[in-house]
Coordinates of C-alpha atoms in Angstrom, one line a residue:
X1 CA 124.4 96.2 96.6
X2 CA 123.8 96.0 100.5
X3 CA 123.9 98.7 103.2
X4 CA 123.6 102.2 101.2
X5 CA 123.0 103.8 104.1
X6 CA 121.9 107.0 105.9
X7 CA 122.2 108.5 102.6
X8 CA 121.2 111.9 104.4
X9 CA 123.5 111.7 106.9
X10 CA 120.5 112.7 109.3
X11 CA 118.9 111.1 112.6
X12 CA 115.6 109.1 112.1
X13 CA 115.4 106.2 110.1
X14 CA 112.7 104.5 107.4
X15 CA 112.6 101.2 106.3
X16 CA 112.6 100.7 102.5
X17 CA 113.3 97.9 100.7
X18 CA 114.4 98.3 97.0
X19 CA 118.3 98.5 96.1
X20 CA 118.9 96.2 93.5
X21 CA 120.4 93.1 94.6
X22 CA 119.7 93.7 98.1
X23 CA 117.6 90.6 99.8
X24 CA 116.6 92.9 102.7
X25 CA 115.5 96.3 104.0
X26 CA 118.1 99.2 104.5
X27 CA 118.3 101.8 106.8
X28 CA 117.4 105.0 105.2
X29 CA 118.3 108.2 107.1
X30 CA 116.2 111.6 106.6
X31 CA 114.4 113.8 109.0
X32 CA 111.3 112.6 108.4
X33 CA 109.8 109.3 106.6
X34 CA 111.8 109.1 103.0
X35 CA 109.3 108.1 100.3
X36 CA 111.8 108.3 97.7
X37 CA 115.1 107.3 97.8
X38 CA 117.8 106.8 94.9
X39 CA 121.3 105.4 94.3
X40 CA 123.4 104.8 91.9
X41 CA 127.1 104.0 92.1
X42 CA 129.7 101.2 92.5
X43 CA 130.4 98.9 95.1
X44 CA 133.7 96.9 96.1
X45 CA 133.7 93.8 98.0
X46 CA 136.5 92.5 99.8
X47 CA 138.3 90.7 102.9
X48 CA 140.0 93.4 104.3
X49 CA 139.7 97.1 103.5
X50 CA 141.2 100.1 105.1
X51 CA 139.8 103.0 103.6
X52 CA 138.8 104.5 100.2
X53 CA 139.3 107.6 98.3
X54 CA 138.2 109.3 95.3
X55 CA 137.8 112.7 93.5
X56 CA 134.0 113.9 93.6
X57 CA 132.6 116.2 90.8
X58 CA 131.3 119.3 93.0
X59 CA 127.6 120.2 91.5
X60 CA 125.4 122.5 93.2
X61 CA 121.3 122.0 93.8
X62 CA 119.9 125.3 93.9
X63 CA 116.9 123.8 93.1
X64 CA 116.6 121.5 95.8
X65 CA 113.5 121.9 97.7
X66 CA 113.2 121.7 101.6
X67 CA 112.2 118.4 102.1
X68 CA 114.3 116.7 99.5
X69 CA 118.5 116.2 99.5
X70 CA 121.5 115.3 96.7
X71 CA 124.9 113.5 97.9
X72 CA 127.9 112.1 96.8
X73 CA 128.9 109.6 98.9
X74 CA 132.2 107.6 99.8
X75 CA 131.2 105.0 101.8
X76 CA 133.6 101.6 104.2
X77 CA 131.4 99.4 106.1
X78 CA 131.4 96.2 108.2
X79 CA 128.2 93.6 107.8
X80 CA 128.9 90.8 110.2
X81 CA 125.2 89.6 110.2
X82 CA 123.7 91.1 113.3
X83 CA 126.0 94.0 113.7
X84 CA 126.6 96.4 110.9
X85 CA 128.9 99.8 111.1
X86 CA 129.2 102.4 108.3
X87 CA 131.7 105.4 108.1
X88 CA 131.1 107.9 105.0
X89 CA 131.8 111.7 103.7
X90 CA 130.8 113.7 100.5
X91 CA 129.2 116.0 99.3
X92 CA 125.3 117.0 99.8
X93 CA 122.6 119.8 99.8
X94 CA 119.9 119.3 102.2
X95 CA 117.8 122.5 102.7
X96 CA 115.8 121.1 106.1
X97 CA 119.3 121.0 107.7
X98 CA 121.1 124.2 106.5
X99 CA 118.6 126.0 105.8
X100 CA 120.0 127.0 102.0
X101 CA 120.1 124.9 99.4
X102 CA 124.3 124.9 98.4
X103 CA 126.6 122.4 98.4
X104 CA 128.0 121.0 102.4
X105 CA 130.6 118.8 102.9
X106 CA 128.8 115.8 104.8
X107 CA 130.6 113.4 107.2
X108 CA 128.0 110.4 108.6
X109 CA 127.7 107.0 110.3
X110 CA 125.8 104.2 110.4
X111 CA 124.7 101.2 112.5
X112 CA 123.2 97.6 113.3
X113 CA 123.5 96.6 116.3
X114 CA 122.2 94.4 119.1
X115 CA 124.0 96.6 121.2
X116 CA 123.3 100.5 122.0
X117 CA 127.0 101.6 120.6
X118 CA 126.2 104.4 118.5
X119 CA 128.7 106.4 116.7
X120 CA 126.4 109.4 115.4
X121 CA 128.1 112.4 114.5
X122 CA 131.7 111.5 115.8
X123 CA 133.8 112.7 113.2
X124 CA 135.5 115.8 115.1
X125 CA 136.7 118.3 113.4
X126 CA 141.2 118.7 113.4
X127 CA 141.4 121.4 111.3
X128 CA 138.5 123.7 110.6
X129 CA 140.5 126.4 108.5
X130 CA 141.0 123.6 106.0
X131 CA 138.2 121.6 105.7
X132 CA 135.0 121.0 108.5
X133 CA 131.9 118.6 108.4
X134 CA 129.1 121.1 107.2
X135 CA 131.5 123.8 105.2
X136 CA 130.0 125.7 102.3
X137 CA 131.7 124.5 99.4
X138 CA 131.7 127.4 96.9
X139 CA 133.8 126.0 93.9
X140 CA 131.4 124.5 92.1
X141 CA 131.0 122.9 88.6
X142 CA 129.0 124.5 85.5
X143 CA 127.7 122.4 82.4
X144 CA 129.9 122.6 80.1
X145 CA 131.9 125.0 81.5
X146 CA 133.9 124.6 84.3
X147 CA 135.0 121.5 86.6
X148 CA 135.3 121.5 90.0
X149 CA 135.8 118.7 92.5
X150 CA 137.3 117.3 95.7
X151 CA 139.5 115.2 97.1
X152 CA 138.4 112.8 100.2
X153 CA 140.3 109.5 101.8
X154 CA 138.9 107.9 104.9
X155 CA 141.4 106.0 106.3
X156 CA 141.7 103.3 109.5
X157 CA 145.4 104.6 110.9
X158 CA 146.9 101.5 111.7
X159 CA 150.2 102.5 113.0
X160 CA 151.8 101.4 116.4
X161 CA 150.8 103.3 119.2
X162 CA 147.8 105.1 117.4
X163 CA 144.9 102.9 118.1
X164 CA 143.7 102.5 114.8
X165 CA 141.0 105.4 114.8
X166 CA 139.8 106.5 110.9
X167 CA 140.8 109.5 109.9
X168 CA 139.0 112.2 107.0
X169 CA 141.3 113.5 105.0
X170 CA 141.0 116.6 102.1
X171 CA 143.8 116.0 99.4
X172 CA 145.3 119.1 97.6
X173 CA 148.0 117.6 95.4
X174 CA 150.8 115.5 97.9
X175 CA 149.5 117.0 100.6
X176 CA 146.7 115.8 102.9
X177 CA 144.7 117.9 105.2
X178 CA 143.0 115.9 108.4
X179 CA 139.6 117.0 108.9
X180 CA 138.7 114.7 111.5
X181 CA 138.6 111.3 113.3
X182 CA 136.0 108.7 114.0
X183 CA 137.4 106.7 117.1
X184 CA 137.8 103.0 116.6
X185 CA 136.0 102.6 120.1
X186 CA 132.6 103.9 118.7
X187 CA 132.6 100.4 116.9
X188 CA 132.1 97.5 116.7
X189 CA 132.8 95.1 113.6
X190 CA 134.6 97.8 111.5
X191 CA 136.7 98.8 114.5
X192 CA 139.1 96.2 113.0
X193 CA 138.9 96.4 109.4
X194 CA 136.0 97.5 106.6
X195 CA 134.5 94.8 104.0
X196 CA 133.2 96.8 101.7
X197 CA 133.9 99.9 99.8
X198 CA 131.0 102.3 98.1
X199 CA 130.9 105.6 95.9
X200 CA 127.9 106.8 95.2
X201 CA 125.1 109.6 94.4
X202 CA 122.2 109.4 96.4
X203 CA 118.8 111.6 96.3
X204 CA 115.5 111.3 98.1
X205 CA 112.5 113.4 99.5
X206 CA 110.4 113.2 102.0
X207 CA 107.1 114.7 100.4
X208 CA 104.4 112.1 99.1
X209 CA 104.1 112.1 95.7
X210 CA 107.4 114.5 95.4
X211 CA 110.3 113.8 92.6
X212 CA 113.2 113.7 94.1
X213 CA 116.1 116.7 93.3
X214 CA 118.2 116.0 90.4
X215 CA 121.9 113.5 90.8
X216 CA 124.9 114.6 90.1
X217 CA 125.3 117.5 87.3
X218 CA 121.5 116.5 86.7
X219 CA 122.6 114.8 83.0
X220 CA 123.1 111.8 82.2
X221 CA 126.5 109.9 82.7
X222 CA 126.8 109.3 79.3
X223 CA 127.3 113.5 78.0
X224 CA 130.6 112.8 80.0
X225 CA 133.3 115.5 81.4
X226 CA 132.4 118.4 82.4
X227 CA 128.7 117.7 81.5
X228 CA 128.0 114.4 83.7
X229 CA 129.3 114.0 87.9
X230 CA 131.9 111.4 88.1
X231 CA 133.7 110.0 91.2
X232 CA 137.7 109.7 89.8
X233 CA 140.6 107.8 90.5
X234 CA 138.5 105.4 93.0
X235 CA 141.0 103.4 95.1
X236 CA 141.1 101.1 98.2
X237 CA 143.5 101.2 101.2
X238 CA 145.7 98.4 102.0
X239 CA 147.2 97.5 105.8
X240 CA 149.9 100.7 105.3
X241 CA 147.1 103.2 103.9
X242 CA 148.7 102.5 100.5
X243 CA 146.1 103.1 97.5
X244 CA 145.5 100.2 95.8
X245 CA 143.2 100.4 92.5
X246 CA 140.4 97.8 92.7
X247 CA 139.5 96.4 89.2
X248 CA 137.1 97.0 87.0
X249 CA 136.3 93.3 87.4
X250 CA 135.7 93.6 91.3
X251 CA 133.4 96.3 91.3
X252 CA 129.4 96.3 90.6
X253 CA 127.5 99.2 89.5
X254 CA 124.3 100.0 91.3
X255 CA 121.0 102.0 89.8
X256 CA 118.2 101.5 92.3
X257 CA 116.0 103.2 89.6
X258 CA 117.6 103.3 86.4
X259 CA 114.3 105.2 84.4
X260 CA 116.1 108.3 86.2
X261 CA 119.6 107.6 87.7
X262 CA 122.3 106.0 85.6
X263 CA 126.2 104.9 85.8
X264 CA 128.8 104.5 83.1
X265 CA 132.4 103.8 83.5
X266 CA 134.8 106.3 81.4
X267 CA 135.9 104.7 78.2
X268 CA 139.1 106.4 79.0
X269 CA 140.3 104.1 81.7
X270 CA 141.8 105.7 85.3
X271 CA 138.7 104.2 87.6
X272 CA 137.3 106.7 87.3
X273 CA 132.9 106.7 86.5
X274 CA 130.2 109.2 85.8
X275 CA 126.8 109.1 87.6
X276 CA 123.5 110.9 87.9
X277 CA 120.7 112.2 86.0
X278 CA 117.7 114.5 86.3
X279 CA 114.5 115.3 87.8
X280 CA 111.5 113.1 86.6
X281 CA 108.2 112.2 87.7
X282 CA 109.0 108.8 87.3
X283 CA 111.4 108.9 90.1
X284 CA 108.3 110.3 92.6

């Protein structure tokens, strides 16, 4: 899988090789050097996409230390050799931002470029009542207990007249909540379409010789619902922001380290895949 990106949604980058797959470096994102850095998730290619949407598992990281974060990721980007643009949202806790250690809804960005475009922080904010980059999310998920999750779509608006910005979007039943915009202008190559679609966990941390905080619900993706994280009803936008389902034959699962962080698609069908696992030494 290429261009997991800016998994902490932060400024600074770090240079680390080591997704599977991948034939070159990748831009890692943290406020200081990331030593460790984890991902595990599926990845759709394609000609043209228009956005993506999923239901993320809401699992808090109490535990989480200050120089270490957890995300779930949505993720559309454009890799047209020299330039590459990236547009995501989830979920993470990253103490050396917040200063706490709950669960934030995330927005983010990401770029390659020959030129200095740069589209940093640019999803603003429609409807902060609703829904903001950087809210507290205080319904969380308890093993075996409860389940608790979100709704986000990111989604390129290509009517008339509009000018084809993407939009972030919080789902409650058949109603959708705008959040915010990123305008197509900050762009480059993915102000026309996206090629690729990602959903993933990501964790990293920043201290040598540090494990990094635990993925997901911190179990494996095989104990299942409300045990494991999962990322349901995973879909693609067509042209008219219609969902289309990819299938399970165009996707690819991704474990950058699979001693510690794991995916498994649900037996019970409705795209839908659990992801994660816990802390380990091995991860360090």
């Amino acid at each position: 899988m290429k261009n997991l990106v800016n998994a902490a949604g932060l400024i600074g980058q770090n240079r680390n090789p080591g997704v599977e797959g991948e034939s070159s470096t990748k831009d890692i994102t943290f406020p200081r050097p990331t030593l460790a850095n984890s991902v595990a998730g599926l990845t759709n290619r394609s000609d043209q996409v228009f956005g993506i949407y999923a239901r993320i598992s809401a699992w808090g990281h109490e535990h989480t230390k200050s120089d270490a974060y957890s995300a779930a990721v949505i993720q559309v980007s454009n890799d047209q050799g020299a330039e590459y643009n990236a547009i995501r949202a989830g979920l993470h806790t990253l103490p050396s931002l917040y200063k706490d250690t709950k669960l934030h809804l995330r927005t983010g960005t990401g770029e390659r470029a020959a030129t200095t475009r740069t589209a940093r922080g640019s999803c603003r904010s429609k409807t902060p009542t609703l829904g903001y980059p950087g809210m507290v999310v205080e319904a969380l998920s308890s093993y075996n207990q409860t389940d608790s999750s979100m709704i986000l779509q990111i989604v390129k608006d290509e009517r008339p007249g509009i000018g084809g910005d993407w939009w972030l979007y919080r789902v409650a039943g058949p109603v959708r909540f705008p959040l915010g915009r990123w305008p197509a202008s900050l762009f480059g190559s993915l102000s026309r379409h996206a090629t690729e679609a990602a959903w993933y966990g990501a964790v990293g941390s920043a201290r040598r010789g540090g494990a990094p905080p635990a993925m997901g619900s911190g179990h494996g993706p095989g104990e299942g619902y409300t045990r494991a994280a999962y990322f349901a009803d995973i879909s693609l936008m067509d042209r008219t922001a219609y969902p289309v389902y990819p299938s399970l034959g165009s996707v690819a699962a991704v474990a950058s380290d699979e001693r510690c962080y794991k995916v498994a698609m649900d037996a019970g069908g409705g795209n839908t895949f659990f992801y994660g696992g816990p802390v380990s030494r091995f991860c360090a």
